[in-house]
Amino acid sequence: MNEYDQKGSQNCLPRVSVPVFPKCEPVDRLFAVVYLLVGYGFVCLCSSIDFERNLVVFTVFYAMVVLIYLWGKEIRPPKESWFWLAVMLAVGIPYAFWTVLYILQFLALMAVAAYWTLSASGRLLKEGKTSRWVFFDGCNALVVVPFCNFGCQVRILFHESDHGQKEERKKSSPKAGAVLLGIVIVLPLLFIILPLLSSADAGFQSLMENLAGNLTEYISDHLLVIFVRILFAIPVSLYLFGLVFGGIQGRYTDRFQEKKLLESGRQARKVPDTAICTALVIICLVYCLFMAIQGNYLFSAFTGNIPKGFTYSEYARRGFFELCQIGVWNLIFTWLMGACSRTDRREHKGLGFLTVLLSVLTLLLLATAVSKMGMYISVYGLTVRRILSLIFMLWMGLVFVCIIVHQKREFPVVRLCVMAGAVMFCLICVFPIEYWAELYNAWARMQGMIL
Protein backbone atom coordinates (compact mmCIF):
# COMPACT_ATOMS: atom_id res chain seq x y z
CA MET A 1 0.00 0.00 0.00
CA ASN A 2 1.23 3.46 -0.78
CA GLU A 3 0.56 6.62 1.19
CA TYR A 4 -2.51 7.35 -0.87
CA ASP A 5 -4.21 4.10 0.17
CA GLN A 6 -3.23 4.41 3.83
CA LYS A 7 -5.03 7.74 4.07
CA GLY A 8 -8.05 6.31 2.26
CA SER A 9 -8.60 9.53 0.42
CA GLN A 10 -9.60 9.81 -3.20
CA ASN A 11 -9.14 13.51 -3.72
CA CYS A 12 -7.19 15.29 -1.00
CA LEU A 13 -3.67 13.90 -0.76
CA PRO A 14 -0.82 14.86 1.52
CA ARG A 15 1.64 16.97 -0.41
CA VAL A 16 4.99 16.62 1.20
CA SER A 17 8.39 16.29 -0.35
CA VAL A 18 9.73 12.80 -0.78
CA PRO A 19 13.51 13.13 -0.35
CA VAL A 20 14.14 9.38 -0.56
CA PHE A 21 13.23 6.97 -3.28
CA PRO A 22 9.99 5.12 -2.41
CA LYS A 23 9.76 1.40 -1.92
CA CYS A 24 9.21 -0.37 -5.22
CA GLU A 25 6.65 -3.09 -5.70
CA PRO A 26 6.59 -5.74 -8.43
CA VAL A 27 3.91 -3.78 -10.27
CA ASP A 28 6.27 -0.79 -10.47
CA ARG A 29 8.95 -2.93 -12.07
CA LEU A 30 6.44 -4.42 -14.47
CA PHE A 31 5.24 -1.03 -15.66
CA ALA A 32 8.78 0.31 -15.83
CA VAL A 33 9.22 -2.28 -18.58
CA VAL A 34 5.79 -1.56 -20.11
CA TYR A 35 6.65 2.12 -20.40
CA LEU A 36 9.64 1.22 -22.55
CA LEU A 37 7.06 -0.03 -25.05
CA VAL A 38 4.96 3.12 -24.51
CA GLY A 39 7.94 5.33 -25.31
CA TYR A 40 8.83 3.28 -28.38
CA GLY A 41 5.19 3.36 -29.49
CA PHE A 42 5.10 7.14 -29.26
CA VAL A 43 8.25 7.46 -31.37
CA CYS A 44 6.84 5.02 -33.93
CA LEU A 45 3.64 7.06 -33.97
CA CYS A 46 5.47 10.31 -34.72
CA SER A 47 7.59 8.69 -37.44
CA SER A 48 4.88 6.63 -39.14
CA ILE A 49 3.06 7.30 -42.39
CA ASP A 50 -0.38 6.54 -40.92
CA PHE A 51 0.05 9.15 -38.21
CA GLU A 52 -3.65 9.93 -37.78
CA ARG A 53 -4.74 6.31 -37.35
CA ASN A 54 -1.81 5.40 -35.11
CA LEU A 55 -2.49 8.42 -32.90
CA VAL A 56 -5.90 6.99 -32.04
CA VAL A 57 -4.39 3.60 -31.20
CA PHE A 58 -1.70 5.18 -29.02
CA THR A 59 -4.23 7.41 -27.21
CA VAL A 60 -6.37 4.42 -26.21
CA PHE A 61 -3.28 2.36 -25.36
CA TYR A 62 -1.87 5.13 -23.15
CA ALA A 63 -5.16 5.52 -21.29
CA MET A 64 -5.35 1.76 -20.66
CA VAL A 65 -1.76 1.59 -19.39
CA VAL A 66 -2.27 4.44 -16.90
CA LEU A 67 -5.58 3.05 -15.62
CA ILE A 68 -4.19 -0.48 -15.23
CA TYR A 69 -1.15 0.90 -13.40
CA LEU A 70 -3.42 2.80 -11.01
CA TRP A 71 -5.54 -0.30 -10.53
CA GLY A 72 -2.40 -2.33 -9.82
CA LYS A 73 -1.46 0.20 -7.12
CA GLU A 74 -5.05 0.01 -5.71
CA ILE A 75 -5.67 3.68 -6.43
CA ARG A 76 -9.12 4.81 -7.45
CA PRO A 77 -8.98 7.91 -9.67
CA PRO A 78 -10.98 10.96 -8.51
CA LYS A 79 -14.32 11.54 -10.18
CA GLU A 80 -13.15 14.60 -12.08
CA SER A 81 -10.34 12.65 -13.71
CA TRP A 82 -12.96 10.76 -15.74
CA PHE A 83 -14.02 14.07 -17.26
CA TRP A 84 -10.46 14.76 -18.40
CA LEU A 85 -10.15 11.20 -19.68
CA ALA A 86 -13.26 11.81 -21.80
CA VAL A 87 -11.71 15.06 -23.04
CA MET A 88 -8.49 13.26 -23.98
CA LEU A 89 -10.36 10.58 -25.91
CA ALA A 90 -12.62 13.16 -27.56
CA VAL A 91 -9.59 15.09 -28.77
CA GLY A 92 -7.53 12.08 -29.86
CA ILE A 93 -9.96 9.57 -31.40
CA PRO A 94 -11.57 11.83 -34.06
CA TYR A 95 -8.10 12.69 -35.38
CA ALA A 96 -8.19 9.53 -37.51
CA PHE A 97 -11.37 10.65 -39.26
CA TRP A 98 -11.24 14.44 -39.54
CA THR A 99 -9.56 17.47 -38.04
CA VAL A 100 -9.45 21.19 -38.72
CA LEU A 101 -6.83 22.07 -36.09
CA TYR A 102 -4.03 19.65 -37.04
CA ILE A 103 -0.94 20.62 -34.99
CA LEU A 104 -2.96 22.50 -32.37
CA GLN A 105 -5.15 19.45 -31.76
CA PHE A 106 -2.10 17.20 -31.39
CA LEU A 107 -0.43 19.60 -28.92
CA ALA A 108 -3.69 19.94 -26.99
CA LEU A 109 -3.91 16.14 -26.80
CA MET A 110 -0.41 15.91 -25.32
CA ALA A 111 -1.22 18.60 -22.72
CA VAL A 112 -4.55 17.03 -21.76
CA ALA A 113 -2.96 13.58 -21.49
CA ALA A 114 -0.35 14.88 -19.05
CA TYR A 115 -2.97 16.81 -17.06
CA TRP A 116 -5.27 13.78 -16.93
CA THR A 117 -2.44 11.54 -15.69
CA LEU A 118 -1.78 13.89 -12.78
CA SER A 119 -5.52 14.25 -12.13
CA ALA A 120 -6.07 10.48 -12.17
CA SER A 121 -3.38 10.03 -9.53
CA GLY A 122 -5.15 12.64 -7.37
CA ARG A 123 -2.29 15.15 -7.30
CA LEU A 124 -3.96 18.39 -8.40
CA LEU A 125 -3.36 21.24 -5.98
CA LYS A 126 -6.96 21.90 -4.90
CA GLU A 127 -8.37 18.67 -3.45
CA GLY A 128 -7.73 16.75 -6.65
CA LYS A 129 -9.90 19.13 -8.69
CA THR A 130 -9.36 21.72 -11.38
CA SER A 131 -9.14 25.11 -9.69
CA ARG A 132 -7.75 28.60 -10.10
CA TRP A 133 -4.34 26.97 -9.77
CA VAL A 134 -4.81 25.19 -13.09
CA PHE A 135 -1.74 26.92 -14.55
CA PHE A 136 0.48 25.50 -11.80
CA ASP A 137 -1.17 22.09 -12.12
CA GLY A 138 -0.31 22.22 -15.80
CA CYS A 139 3.30 23.15 -15.02
CA ASN A 140 3.46 20.21 -12.61
CA ALA A 141 2.05 17.80 -15.19
CA LEU A 142 4.14 18.97 -18.14
CA VAL A 143 7.45 19.93 -16.55
CA VAL A 144 8.02 19.52 -12.81
CA VAL A 145 6.81 15.99 -12.04
CA PRO A 146 8.09 14.18 -15.17
CA PHE A 147 11.52 15.85 -15.20
CA CYS A 148 12.10 15.63 -11.46
CA ASN A 149 11.31 11.90 -11.68
CA PHE A 150 13.16 11.46 -14.96
CA GLY A 151 15.50 8.75 -13.67
CA CYS A 152 12.99 6.75 -11.65
CA GLN A 153 12.43 4.19 -14.39
CA VAL A 154 16.12 3.31 -14.53
CA ARG A 155 16.36 3.01 -10.76
CA ILE A 156 13.34 0.73 -10.63
CA LEU A 157 14.61 -1.47 -13.46
CA PHE A 158 17.88 -1.92 -11.58
CA HIS A 159 16.08 -2.47 -8.24
CA GLU A 160 17.52 0.61 -6.59
CA SER A 161 15.85 2.11 -3.51
CA ASP A 162 16.70 4.37 -0.60
CA HIS A 163 14.43 2.55 1.86
CA GLY A 164 17.00 0.03 2.93
CA GLN A 165 15.84 -2.76 0.64
CA LYS A 166 19.15 -4.57 0.79
CA GLU A 167 17.49 -7.77 1.89
CA GLU A 168 14.98 -7.56 -0.96
CA ARG A 169 17.78 -6.98 -3.47
CA LYS A 170 19.64 -9.96 -2.02
CA LYS A 171 16.55 -12.09 -2.55
CA SER A 172 15.81 -10.78 -6.02
CA SER A 173 19.41 -10.81 -7.26
CA PRO A 174 19.83 -14.61 -7.00
CA LYS A 175 16.52 -15.08 -8.83
CA ALA A 176 17.54 -12.74 -11.61
CA GLY A 177 20.95 -14.34 -11.77
CA ALA A 178 19.38 -17.80 -11.91
CA VAL A 179 17.19 -16.74 -14.83
CA LEU A 180 20.20 -15.36 -16.70
CA LEU A 181 22.15 -18.52 -15.91
CA GLY A 182 19.32 -20.65 -17.33
CA ILE A 183 19.35 -18.61 -20.53
CA VAL A 184 23.10 -19.00 -20.85
CA ILE A 185 22.83 -22.76 -20.31
CA VAL A 186 20.02 -23.28 -22.83
CA LEU A 187 21.58 -21.26 -25.69
CA PRO A 188 24.29 -23.86 -26.55
CA LEU A 189 21.70 -26.60 -26.24
CA LEU A 190 19.41 -24.79 -28.70
CA PHE A 191 22.26 -24.49 -31.21
CA ILE A 192 22.63 -28.29 -31.03
CA ILE A 193 18.93 -29.26 -30.96
CA LEU A 194 17.49 -26.92 -33.63
CA PRO A 195 19.77 -28.12 -36.48
CA LEU A 196 18.99 -31.74 -35.55
CA LEU A 197 15.24 -31.04 -35.59
CA SER A 198 15.60 -29.29 -38.94
CA SER A 199 17.39 -32.31 -40.38
CA ALA A 200 14.77 -34.70 -39.01
CA ASP A 201 11.79 -32.88 -40.54
CA ALA A 202 11.65 -31.00 -43.85
CA GLY A 203 8.68 -28.88 -42.77
CA PHE A 204 10.40 -27.67 -39.61
CA GLN A 205 13.56 -26.99 -41.61
CA SER A 206 11.60 -24.89 -44.08
CA LEU A 207 9.93 -23.03 -41.21
CA MET A 208 13.26 -22.26 -39.52
CA GLU A 209 14.86 -21.16 -42.78
CA ASN A 210 11.93 -18.86 -43.61
CA LEU A 211 11.88 -17.48 -40.09
CA ALA A 212 15.62 -16.85 -40.06
CA GLY A 213 15.54 -15.38 -43.56
CA ASN A 214 12.63 -13.06 -42.85
CA LEU A 215 14.09 -11.99 -39.52
CA THR A 216 17.50 -11.31 -41.06
CA GLU A 217 15.97 -9.38 -43.96
CA TYR A 218 13.75 -7.30 -41.67
CA ILE A 219 16.59 -6.46 -39.30
CA SER A 220 18.97 -5.55 -42.14
CA ASP A 221 16.36 -3.33 -43.81
CA HIS A 222 15.09 -1.64 -40.66
CA LEU A 223 18.07 -1.83 -38.31
CA LEU A 224 18.97 1.86 -38.60
CA VAL A 225 15.35 2.94 -38.20
CA ILE A 226 14.89 0.72 -35.15
CA PHE A 227 18.12 1.98 -33.61
CA VAL A 228 17.17 5.65 -34.09
CA ARG A 229 13.69 5.01 -32.71
CA ILE A 230 15.14 3.34 -29.64
CA LEU A 231 17.42 6.33 -29.04
CA PHE A 232 14.44 8.69 -29.07
CA ALA A 233 12.18 6.25 -27.21
CA ILE A 234 14.40 6.12 -24.12
CA PRO A 235 13.96 9.78 -23.05
CA VAL A 236 10.26 9.68 -23.99
CA SER A 237 9.81 6.59 -21.83
CA LEU A 238 11.69 8.18 -18.93
CA TYR A 239 9.50 11.30 -19.21
CA LEU A 240 6.17 9.45 -19.36
CA PHE A 241 7.04 7.01 -16.59
CA GLY A 242 8.35 9.85 -14.43
CA LEU A 243 4.99 11.58 -14.77
CA VAL A 244 2.83 8.61 -13.77
CA PHE A 245 5.22 7.29 -11.11
CA GLY A 246 5.65 10.74 -9.56
CA GLY A 247 1.88 11.21 -9.49
CA ILE A 248 1.25 7.82 -7.88
CA GLN A 249 3.97 8.16 -5.27
CA GLY A 250 3.46 11.88 -4.64
CA ARG A 251 7.12 12.40 -5.49
CA TYR A 252 7.98 16.05 -6.28
CA THR A 253 4.31 16.97 -6.60
CA ASP A 254 4.61 19.56 -3.83
CA ARG A 255 6.84 22.08 -5.59
CA PHE A 256 3.75 24.28 -5.85
CA GLN A 257 1.67 24.40 -2.66
CA GLU A 258 -1.67 26.14 -2.23
CA LYS A 259 -0.68 27.85 1.01
CA LYS A 260 2.50 29.27 -0.51
CA LEU A 261 0.64 30.38 -3.63
CA LEU A 262 -1.98 32.13 -1.49
CA GLU A 263 0.76 33.83 0.49
CA SER A 264 2.47 34.94 -2.71
CA GLY A 265 -0.87 36.29 -3.91
CA ARG A 266 -1.25 38.33 -0.70
CA GLN A 267 2.25 39.74 -1.10
CA ALA A 268 1.43 40.76 -4.67
CA ARG A 269 -1.48 42.93 -3.49
CA LYS A 270 0.55 46.13 -3.19
CA VAL A 271 -1.02 48.43 -5.77
CA PRO A 272 -3.27 51.07 -4.09
CA ASP A 273 -7.00 50.72 -4.77
CA THR A 274 -7.11 54.33 -5.96
CA ALA A 275 -4.55 53.59 -8.68
CA ILE A 276 -6.49 50.53 -9.83
CA CYS A 277 -9.78 52.43 -9.91
CA THR A 278 -8.17 55.30 -11.80
CA ALA A 279 -6.84 52.95 -14.46
CA LEU A 280 -10.22 51.23 -14.79
CA VAL A 281 -12.04 54.57 -15.06
CA ILE A 282 -9.72 55.74 -17.84
CA ILE A 283 -10.14 52.50 -19.80
CA CYS A 284 -13.93 52.53 -19.42
CA LEU A 285 -14.08 56.19 -20.52
CA VAL A 286 -11.98 55.39 -23.61
CA TYR A 287 -14.36 52.56 -24.55
CA CYS A 288 -17.43 54.73 -23.93
CA LEU A 289 -15.97 57.54 -26.04
CA PHE A 290 -15.10 55.09 -28.82
CA MET A 291 -18.60 53.65 -28.84
CA ALA A 292 -20.19 57.11 -28.83
CA ILE A 293 -18.13 58.26 -31.81
CA GLN A 294 -18.36 55.01 -33.78
CA GLY A 295 -21.82 53.99 -32.63
CA ASN A 296 -23.39 54.09 -36.07
CA TYR A 297 -20.52 52.10 -37.55
CA LEU A 298 -20.30 49.55 -34.73
CA PHE A 299 -23.96 48.82 -34.15
CA SER A 300 -25.28 48.98 -37.70
CA ALA A 301 -24.78 45.20 -37.99
CA PHE A 302 -27.51 44.69 -35.36
CA THR A 303 -30.02 46.17 -37.80
CA GLY A 304 -28.66 44.26 -40.80
CA ASN A 305 -27.29 47.38 -42.50
CA ILE A 306 -23.74 48.28 -43.45
CA PRO A 307 -22.22 51.79 -43.47
CA LYS A 308 -21.96 53.57 -46.77
CA GLY A 309 -18.83 52.85 -48.75
CA PHE A 310 -18.34 49.35 -47.27
CA THR A 311 -18.94 45.93 -48.72
CA TYR A 312 -20.10 43.05 -46.51
CA SER A 313 -16.71 41.39 -46.48
CA GLU A 314 -14.83 44.62 -45.80
CA TYR A 315 -17.21 45.64 -43.03
CA ALA A 316 -17.06 42.23 -41.35
CA ARG A 317 -13.29 41.89 -41.50
CA ARG A 318 -12.35 45.42 -40.56
CA GLY A 319 -11.96 45.63 -36.82
CA PHE A 320 -13.16 42.06 -36.16
CA PHE A 321 -9.85 40.61 -35.01
CA GLU A 322 -8.97 43.86 -33.27
CA LEU A 323 -12.16 43.57 -31.19
CA CYS A 324 -11.28 39.97 -30.33
CA GLN A 325 -7.82 41.06 -29.20
CA ILE A 326 -9.36 43.81 -27.10
CA GLY A 327 -11.46 41.15 -25.37
CA VAL A 328 -8.37 39.10 -24.56
CA TRP A 329 -6.44 42.12 -23.27
CA ASN A 330 -9.39 43.18 -21.14
CA LEU A 331 -9.49 39.71 -19.64
CA ILE A 332 -5.79 39.87 -18.79
CA PHE A 333 -6.14 43.40 -17.43
CA THR A 334 -9.14 42.45 -15.27
CA TRP A 335 -7.22 39.52 -13.79
CA LEU A 336 -4.13 41.62 -13.08
CA MET A 337 -6.14 44.39 -11.46
CA GLY A 338 -7.94 41.89 -9.24
CA ALA A 339 -4.70 40.13 -8.29
CA CYS A 340 -2.65 43.28 -7.54
CA SER A 341 -5.20 45.50 -5.76
CA ARG A 342 -4.81 45.80 -2.01
CA THR A 343 -8.52 45.12 -1.45
CA ASP A 344 -10.49 42.30 -2.97
CA ARG A 345 -12.78 43.67 -5.65
CA ARG A 346 -15.81 42.05 -4.06
CA GLU A 347 -15.08 43.90 -0.84
CA HIS A 348 -14.36 47.22 -2.55
CA LYS A 349 -17.60 48.55 -4.05
CA GLY A 350 -15.92 50.98 -6.43
CA LEU A 351 -13.49 48.36 -7.72
CA GLY A 352 -16.28 45.83 -8.09
CA PHE A 353 -18.48 48.29 -9.98
CA LEU A 354 -15.69 49.25 -12.38
CA THR A 355 -14.87 45.59 -12.99
CA VAL A 356 -18.49 44.91 -13.87
CA LEU A 357 -18.59 48.01 -16.08
CA LEU A 358 -15.45 46.95 -17.96
CA SER A 359 -16.90 43.45 -18.39
CA VAL A 360 -20.17 44.84 -19.75
CA LEU A 361 -18.35 47.11 -22.21
CA THR A 362 -16.23 44.17 -23.33
CA LEU A 363 -19.35 42.05 -23.83
CA LEU A 364 -20.82 44.86 -25.92
CA LEU A 365 -17.69 45.00 -28.10
CA LEU A 366 -17.76 41.21 -28.49
CA ALA A 367 -21.45 41.40 -29.42
CA THR A 368 -20.67 43.87 -32.19
CA ALA A 369 -17.95 41.54 -33.50
CA VAL A 370 -20.37 38.60 -33.43
CA SER A 371 -23.05 40.62 -35.23
CA LYS A 372 -20.57 41.62 -37.94
CA MET A 373 -19.50 38.01 -38.38
CA GLY A 374 -23.14 36.91 -38.42
CA MET A 375 -23.91 39.37 -41.21
CA TYR A 376 -20.89 38.15 -43.16
CA ILE A 377 -22.02 34.51 -42.75
CA SER A 378 -25.56 35.37 -43.82
CA VAL A 379 -24.19 36.64 -47.15
CA TYR A 380 -21.18 34.41 -47.90
CA GLY A 381 -21.87 31.29 -45.83
CA LEU A 382 -19.84 29.30 -43.31
CA THR A 383 -16.14 28.47 -43.22
CA VAL A 384 -14.04 26.70 -40.62
CA ARG A 385 -12.32 29.94 -39.55
CA ARG A 386 -15.64 31.73 -39.10
CA ILE A 387 -17.01 28.90 -36.98
CA LEU A 388 -13.85 28.79 -34.84
CA SER A 389 -13.99 32.57 -34.38
CA LEU A 390 -17.61 32.40 -33.22
CA ILE A 391 -16.87 29.58 -30.76
CA PHE A 392 -13.91 31.50 -29.33
CA MET A 393 -16.02 34.64 -28.87
CA LEU A 394 -18.75 32.57 -27.25
CA TRP A 395 -16.22 31.28 -24.72
CA MET A 396 -14.92 34.82 -24.13
CA GLY A 397 -18.47 36.00 -23.51
CA LEU A 398 -18.99 33.19 -20.99
CA VAL A 399 -15.82 34.23 -19.15
CA PHE A 400 -16.95 37.86 -18.76
CA VAL A 401 -20.46 36.81 -17.73
CA CYS A 402 -18.87 34.65 -15.02
CA ILE A 403 -16.76 37.61 -13.89
CA ILE A 404 -19.90 39.74 -13.55
CA VAL A 405 -21.82 37.06 -11.63
CA HIS A 406 -18.81 36.40 -9.40
CA GLN A 407 -19.07 39.91 -7.96
CA LYS A 408 -22.26 38.85 -6.17
CA ARG A 409 -22.00 35.11 -5.89
CA GLU A 410 -19.12 32.87 -4.87
CA PHE A 411 -18.37 30.00 -7.26
CA PRO A 412 -15.23 28.52 -8.94
CA VAL A 413 -14.91 30.82 -11.95
CA VAL A 414 -11.66 29.41 -13.31
CA ARG A 415 -12.83 25.81 -12.95
CA LEU A 416 -16.08 26.53 -14.81
CA CYS A 417 -14.39 28.50 -17.60
CA VAL A 418 -11.59 25.97 -18.11
CA MET A 419 -13.94 23.00 -18.24
CA ALA A 420 -16.36 24.88 -20.52
CA GLY A 421 -13.46 25.71 -22.83
CA ALA A 422 -12.42 22.05 -22.82
CA VAL A 423 -15.94 20.98 -23.80
CA MET A 424 -16.06 23.52 -26.64
CA PHE A 425 -12.68 22.35 -27.89
CA CYS A 426 -13.92 18.74 -27.81
CA LEU A 427 -16.97 19.70 -29.87
CA ILE A 428 -14.68 21.21 -32.49
CA CYS A 429 -12.69 17.97 -32.59
CA VAL A 430 -15.61 15.52 -32.48
CA PHE A 431 -17.91 17.07 -35.07
CA PRO A 432 -16.89 17.33 -38.74
CA ILE A 433 -17.50 21.07 -38.91
CA GLU A 434 -15.77 21.44 -42.28
CA TYR A 435 -18.14 18.90 -43.85
CA TRP A 436 -21.15 20.47 -42.13
CA ALA A 437 -20.12 23.95 -43.30
CA GLU A 438 -19.93 22.76 -46.91
CA LEU A 439 -23.28 21.00 -46.54
CA TYR A 440 -24.91 24.16 -45.17
CA ASN A 441 -23.39 26.33 -47.89
CA ALA A 442 -24.67 24.03 -50.63
CA TRP A 443 -28.17 24.05 -49.12
CA ALA A 444 -28.14 27.84 -48.56
CA ARG A 445 -27.08 28.49 -52.16
CA MET A 446 -29.90 26.32 -53.42
CA GLN A 447 -32.30 28.36 -51.32
CA GLY A 448 -30.81 31.63 -52.53
CA MET A 449 -29.76 32.64 -49.02
CA ILE A 450 -26.07 33.22 -49.73
CA LEU A 451 -23.99 34.19 -52.72
Coordinates of C-alpha atoms in Angstrom, one line a residue, residues 108-285:
A108 CA -3.7 19.9 -27.0
L109 CA -3.9 16.1 -26.8
M110 CA -0.4 15.9 -25.3
A111 CA -1.2 18.6 -22.7
V112 CA -4.6 17.0 -21.8
A113 CA -3.0 13.6 -21.5
A114 CA -0.4 14.9 -19.1
Y115 CA -3.0 16.8 -17.1
W116 CA -5.3 13.8 -16.9
T117 CA -2.4 11.5 -15.7
L118 CA -1.8 13.9 -12.8
S119 CA -5.5 14.3 -12.1
A120 CA -6.1 10.5 -12.2
S121 CA -3.4 10.0 -9.5
G122 CA -5.1 12.6 -7.4
R123 CA -2.3 15.1 -7.3
L124 CA -4.0 18.4 -8.4
L125 CA -3.4 21.2 -6.0
K126 CA -7.0 21.9 -4.9
E127 CA -8.4 18.7 -3.5
G128 CA -7.7 16.8 -6.7
K129 CA -9.9 19.1 -8.7
T130 CA -9.4 21.7 -11.4
S131 CA -9.1 25.1 -9.7
R132 CA -7.7 28.6 -10.1
W133 CA -4.3 27.0 -9.8
V134 CA -4.8 25.2 -13.1
F135 CA -1.7 26.9 -14.5
F136 CA 0.5 25.5 -11.8
D137 CA -1.2 22.1 -12.1
G138 CA -0.3 22.2 -15.8
C139 CA 3.3 23.1 -15.0
N140 CA 3.5 20.2 -12.6
A141 CA 2.1 17.8 -15.2
L142 CA 4.1 19.0 -18.1
V143 CA 7.5 19.9 -16.5
V144 CA 8.0 19.5 -12.8
V145 CA 6.8 16.0 -12.0
P146 CA 8.1 14.2 -15.2
F147 CA 11.5 15.8 -15.2
C148 CA 12.1 15.6 -11.5
N149 CA 11.3 11.9 -11.7
F150 CA 13.2 11.5 -15.0
G151 CA 15.5 8.8 -13.7
C152 CA 13.0 6.7 -11.6
Q153 CA 12.4 4.2 -14.4
V154 CA 16.1 3.3 -14.5
R155 CA 16.4 3.0 -10.8
I156 CA 13.3 0.7 -10.6
L157 CA 14.6 -1.5 -13.5
F158 CA 17.9 -1.9 -11.6
H159 CA 16.1 -2.5 -8.2
E160 CA 17.5 0.6 -6.6
S161 CA 15.9 2.1 -3.5
D162 CA 16.7 4.4 -0.6
H163 CA 14.4 2.6 1.9
G164 CA 17.0 0.0 2.9
Q165 CA 15.8 -2.8 0.6
K166 CA 19.1 -4.6 0.8
E167 CA 17.5 -7.8 1.9
E168 CA 15.0 -7.6 -1.0
R169 CA 17.8 -7.0 -3.5
K170 CA 19.6 -10.0 -2.0
K171 CA 16.6 -12.1 -2.5
S172 CA 15.8 -10.8 -6.0
S173 CA 19.4 -10.8 -7.3
P174 CA 19.8 -14.6 -7.0
K175 CA 16.5 -15.1 -8.8
A176 CA 17.5 -12.7 -11.6
G177 CA 21.0 -14.3 -11.8
A178 CA 19.4 -17.8 -11.9
V179 CA 17.2 -16.7 -14.8
L180 CA 20.2 -15.4 -16.7
L181 CA 22.2 -18.5 -15.9
G182 CA 19.3 -20.6 -17.3
I183 CA 19.3 -18.6 -20.5
V184 CA 23.1 -19.0 -20.8
I185 CA 22.8 -22.8 -20.3
V186 CA 20.0 -23.3 -22.8
L187 CA 21.6 -21.3 -25.7
P188 CA 24.3 -23.9 -26.6
L189 CA 21.7 -26.6 -26.2
L190 CA 19.4 -24.8 -28.7
F191 CA 22.3 -24.5 -31.2
I192 CA 22.6 -28.3 -31.0
I193 CA 18.9 -29.3 -31.0
L194 CA 17.5 -26.9 -33.6
P195 CA 19.8 -28.1 -36.5
L196 CA 19.0 -31.7 -35.6
L197 CA 15.2 -31.0 -35.6
S198 CA 15.6 -29.3 -38.9
S199 CA 17.4 -32.3 -40.4
A200 CA 14.8 -34.7 -39.0
D201 CA 11.8 -32.9 -40.5
A202 CA 11.6 -31.0 -43.9
G203 CA 8.7 -28.9 -42.8
F204 CA 10.4 -27.7 -39.6
Q205 CA 13.6 -27.0 -41.6
S206 CA 11.6 -24.9 -44.1
L207 CA 9.9 -23.0 -41.2
M208 CA 13.3 -22.3 -39.5
E209 CA 14.9 -21.2 -42.8
N210 CA 11.9 -18.9 -43.6
L211 CA 11.9 -17.5 -40.1
A212 CA 15.6 -16.9 -40.1
G213 CA 15.5 -15.4 -43.6
N214 CA 12.6 -13.1 -42.9
L215 CA 14.1 -12.0 -39.5
T216 CA 17.5 -11.3 -41.1
E217 CA 16.0 -9.4 -44.0
Y218 CA 13.8 -7.3 -41.7
I219 CA 16.6 -6.5 -39.3
S220 CA 19.0 -5.6 -42.1
D221 CA 16.4 -3.3 -43.8
H222 CA 15.1 -1.6 -40.7
L223 CA 18.1 -1.8 -38.3
L224 CA 19.0 1.9 -38.6
V225 CA 15.3 2.9 -38.2
I226 CA 14.9 0.7 -35.1
F227 CA 18.1 2.0 -33.6
V228 CA 17.2 5.6 -34.1
R229 CA 13.7 5.0 -32.7
I230 CA 15.1 3.3 -29.6
L231 CA 17.4 6.3 -29.0
F232 CA 14.4 8.7 -29.1
A233 CA 12.2 6.3 -27.2
I234 CA 14.4 6.1 -24.1
P235 CA 14.0 9.8 -23.0
V236 CA 10.3 9.7 -24.0
S237 CA 9.8 6.6 -21.8
L238 CA 11.7 8.2 -18.9
Y239 CA 9.5 11.3 -19.2
L240 CA 6.2 9.4 -19.4
F241 CA 7.0 7.0 -16.6
G242 CA 8.4 9.9 -14.4
L243 CA 5.0 11.6 -14.8
V244 CA 2.8 8.6 -13.8
F245 CA 5.2 7.3 -11.1
G246 CA 5.6 10.7 -9.6
G247 CA 1.9 11.2 -9.5
I248 CA 1.2 7.8 -7.9
Q249 CA 4.0 8.2 -5.3
G250 CA 3.5 11.9 -4.6
R251 CA 7.1 12.4 -5.5
Y252 CA 8.0 16.1 -6.3
T253 CA 4.3 17.0 -6.6
D254 CA 4.6 19.6 -3.8
R255 CA 6.8 22.1 -5.6
F256 CA 3.7 24.3 -5.8
Q257 CA 1.7 24.4 -2.7
E258 CA -1.7 26.1 -2.2
K259 CA -0.7 27.9 1.0
K260 CA 2.5 29.3 -0.5
L261 CA 0.6 30.4 -3.6
L262 CA -2.0 32.1 -1.5
E263 CA 0.8 33.8 0.5
S264 CA 2.5 34.9 -2.7
G265 CA -0.9 36.3 -3.9
R266 CA -1.2 38.3 -0.7
Q267 CA 2.2 39.7 -1.1
A268 CA 1.4 40.8 -4.7
R269 CA -1.5 42.9 -3.5
K270 CA 0.5 46.1 -3.2
V271 CA -1.0 48.4 -5.8
P272 CA -3.3 51.1 -4.1
D273 CA -7.0 50.7 -4.8
T274 CA -7.1 54.3 -6.0
A275 CA -4.6 53.6 -8.7
I276 CA -6.5 50.5 -9.8
C277 CA -9.8 52.4 -9.9
T278 CA -8.2 55.3 -11.8
A279 CA -6.8 52.9 -14.5
L280 CA -10.2 51.2 -14.8
V281 CA -12.0 54.6 -15.1
I282 CA -9.7 55.7 -17.8
I283 CA -10.1 52.5 -19.8
C284 CA -13.9 52.5 -19.4
L285 CA -14.1 56.2 -20.5

